[in-house]
Amino acid sequence: LPSPSPTHSLTTMKILSIQIYKPNNQQSSPSPILLTSTSNLSHFGYFQQGKVQEVLNFSGRLLAERADVGKNSYEKGEYYNYISKRTSGLSFILVTDKEYPPRVAFTLLHKISMDFENAFSKEEWQKERYDTDGQLKWDDLKMMLDKYQDPHEADDLMKIKQDLAETKEIVHQALEKVMERGEKMENLVSRSNDLSYASKLLFTTSADENSCCILM
């Protein structure tokens, strides 16, 4: 994946994306369904943003499918992928740069999951009309992405959930480990419907160069 535009400092980057997935009960297509999402990719060039969004969707969907239930974080390059996977099957995914404090990220994920489950019952988000990507509209998600770009805005969250991850070290696992799960990355890439032909080529070249890929 391309690097951010040189006119923007890496230190200005905080939250890239928030995604919410639900399980797909169709045997013919078991990949999780993207209920709703929001992103801020303004620090990438205009022509780069489409490819960045494709990679976010690709990695998010695989994490929602393959990660274990619970809270985990996965590292790739300059970015962390945080996931909270619920026993209900919902997966909440937050992608940030490494500048963003991990404890704030997990606390924000907790708030997002609580607010979502208060706003939408399981009976609601399981409805067939949400069986296609992006059909559920939730304006609060964009509001939270904008507000918590500055982690200092999360002080109130930390007061609510002070014990979150404070008694143990947060370990960032390698993203590839959970995504591959016995399969080679190139096979996952080739089968993906989230990636365009151009993005798939990008993955192929970045495997050797290891320079243009930020999330995978």
XYZ file of C-alpha atoms in Angstrom:
216
model
C 0.000 0.000 0.000
C 1.268 3.520 -0.696
C 2.667 5.685 2.068
C 0.800 8.800 3.236
C 1.149 11.981 1.250
C 4.484 13.682 2.044
C 2.638 16.902 2.842
C 1.235 15.256 5.988
C 3.293 14.201 8.987
C 2.914 10.664 10.264
C 2.492 12.120 13.746
C -0.798 13.721 12.658
C -2.310 10.330 11.900
C -4.475 8.738 14.551
C -7.552 6.661 13.671
C -7.872 5.427 10.099
C -10.963 3.282 10.285
C -13.730 1.782 12.427
C -15.612 -1.270 11.135
C -18.391 -3.468 12.507
C -18.924 -6.955 11.080
C -21.572 -9.588 11.685
C -21.306 -13.302 10.907
C -22.562 -14.574 7.583
C -24.825 -17.590 7.994
C -24.855 -18.452 4.307
C -22.863 -21.631 3.712
C -22.058 -20.595 0.143
C -20.348 -17.383 1.297
C -19.186 -17.577 4.921
C -17.219 -14.301 4.875
C -18.452 -11.846 7.534
C -20.742 -9.017 6.463
C -19.644 -5.405 6.956
C -22.599 -3.875 8.775
C -21.250 -0.333 8.884
C -17.942 1.506 8.802
C -16.308 4.903 8.666
C -12.801 6.060 7.814
C -10.551 9.093 7.562
C -7.976 8.653 4.783
C -7.364 12.325 4.061
C -3.657 11.967 4.797
C -3.312 9.725 1.733
C -3.266 11.080 -1.792
C -6.620 11.189 -3.586
C -5.722 8.380 -5.978
C -4.350 6.245 -3.134
C -7.443 6.346 -0.963
C -9.407 3.752 -2.910
C -6.646 1.151 -2.581
C -6.198 1.940 1.126
C -9.926 1.417 1.702
C -9.803 -1.910 -0.145
C -6.982 -3.123 2.090
C -8.837 -1.997 5.210
C -11.887 -3.997 4.115
C -9.791 -7.020 3.157
C -7.878 -7.151 6.443
C -10.939 -6.300 8.546
C -13.078 -9.032 7.014
C -10.374 -11.661 7.501
C -9.832 -10.587 11.103
C -13.568 -10.759 11.787
C -13.623 -14.275 10.357
C -10.438 -15.681 11.896
C -9.680 -13.869 15.155
C -10.611 -15.504 18.449
C -13.404 -14.178 20.628
C -12.099 -11.459 22.932
C -9.893 -8.380 22.569
C -6.673 -8.514 20.571
C -4.358 -6.228 18.639
C -2.350 -6.977 15.526
C 0.636 -5.109 14.183
C 1.669 -4.492 10.600
C 4.201 -1.910 9.605
C 3.217 1.502 10.969
C -0.285 0.472 12.033
C -2.223 -1.487 14.649
C -5.464 -3.359 14.035
C -7.525 -3.637 17.232
C -10.445 -6.061 17.391
C -13.132 -6.814 19.930
C -14.938 -9.991 18.895
C -18.101 -10.674 20.861
C -19.745 -13.987 21.688
C -22.741 -12.704 19.701
C -20.589 -12.904 16.564
C -20.164 -9.152 16.164
C -16.625 -7.911 15.478
C -15.577 -4.320 16.163
C -12.327 -3.284 14.455
C -10.299 -0.112 14.928
C -7.221 0.712 12.815
C -4.798 3.331 14.128
C -1.227 4.440 13.664
C 1.364 3.513 16.278
C 1.161 6.975 17.814
C -2.332 6.254 19.129
C -2.294 4.949 22.747
C -3.317 1.261 22.835
C -5.297 1.587 26.072
C -7.319 4.421 24.594
C -7.933 2.330 21.471
C -9.274 -0.609 23.473
C -11.384 1.674 25.650
C -12.851 3.311 22.549
C -13.633 -0.138 21.117
C -15.441 -0.935 24.350
C -17.530 2.240 24.067
C -18.337 1.558 20.406
C -19.461 -1.988 21.137
C -21.585 -0.955 24.127
C -23.207 1.949 22.272
C -23.906 -0.208 19.216
C -25.495 -3.009 21.203
C -27.637 -0.449 23.040
C -28.746 1.088 19.743
C -29.363 -2.151 17.815
C -30.708 -5.372 19.282
C -29.413 -8.720 18.017
C -32.791 -9.302 16.380
C -32.339 -6.013 14.508
C -28.799 -6.420 13.112
C -29.479 -10.051 12.189
C -32.250 -9.015 9.771
C -31.820 -9.986 6.127
C -31.861 -6.390 4.958
C -28.413 -6.060 6.562
C -26.994 -9.106 4.767
C -25.274 -6.840 2.219
C -22.232 -4.751 3.098
C -22.839 -1.254 4.392
C -26.619 -1.323 4.697
C -26.838 -0.362 8.372
C -26.621 3.380 8.977
C -25.237 4.587 12.311
C -24.181 8.231 12.405
C -22.618 7.864 15.864
C -19.710 5.926 14.357
C -18.474 8.878 12.286
C -18.952 11.199 15.257
C -16.766 8.969 17.434
C -14.054 8.667 14.768
C -13.892 12.454 14.469
C -14.026 13.165 18.207
C -11.419 10.613 19.281
C -8.848 11.410 16.617
C -7.305 13.287 19.521
C -6.765 10.621 22.205
C -6.925 13.318 24.892
C -10.652 13.471 24.153
C -10.850 9.937 25.536
C -10.072 11.010 29.098
C -13.721 10.535 30.021
C -13.625 7.036 28.556
C -10.584 6.140 30.620
C -12.365 7.232 33.783
C -15.268 4.942 32.901
C -13.043 1.950 32.155
C -9.880 2.563 34.160
C -9.111 -1.098 34.711
C -9.010 -1.957 31.004
C -5.642 -3.513 30.125
C -3.854 -1.742 32.987
C -2.777 -4.869 34.862
C -1.194 -6.634 31.927
C 1.017 -5.728 29.031
C -0.691 -5.224 25.687
C 0.951 -7.569 23.202
C 0.599 -6.723 19.528
C 0.611 -9.923 17.507
C 1.669 -10.108 13.878
C -1.348 -9.515 11.658
C -0.369 -12.261 9.221
C -0.478 -14.943 11.924
C -4.196 -14.678 12.570
C -5.141 -13.885 8.979
C -3.325 -16.777 7.371
C -4.213 -19.539 9.843
C -2.546 -22.186 7.715
C -3.138 -20.490 4.360
C -0.632 -18.503 2.362
C -1.367 -14.790 2.113
C -1.189 -14.806 -1.687
C -4.028 -17.350 -1.785
C -6.177 -15.207 0.502
C -5.446 -12.174 -1.648
C -6.290 -13.940 -4.898
C -9.690 -15.079 -3.554
C -10.668 -11.737 -2.041
C -13.622 -9.798 -3.412
C -12.531 -6.713 -1.446
C -9.425 -6.120 -3.551
C -9.365 -4.839 -7.112
C -6.964 -6.286 -9.663
C -4.613 -3.347 -9.140
C -4.579 -3.867 -5.366
C -3.891 -7.573 -5.787
C -0.914 -6.709 -7.947
C 0.238 -4.326 -5.237
C 0.227 -7.153 -2.704
C 2.256 -9.315 -5.072
C 4.953 -6.686 -5.559
C 5.049 -5.639 -1.910
C 5.799 -9.189 -0.807
C 9.308 -8.781 -2.243
C 9.865 -5.056 -1.816
C 8.306 -4.813 1.672
C 8.095 -1.058 1.233
C 4.731 -0.019 -0.117
C 2.480 -2.028 2.110
C 1.246 -0.467 5.355
C -1.422 -2.811 6.654
C -0.654 -6.164 5.155
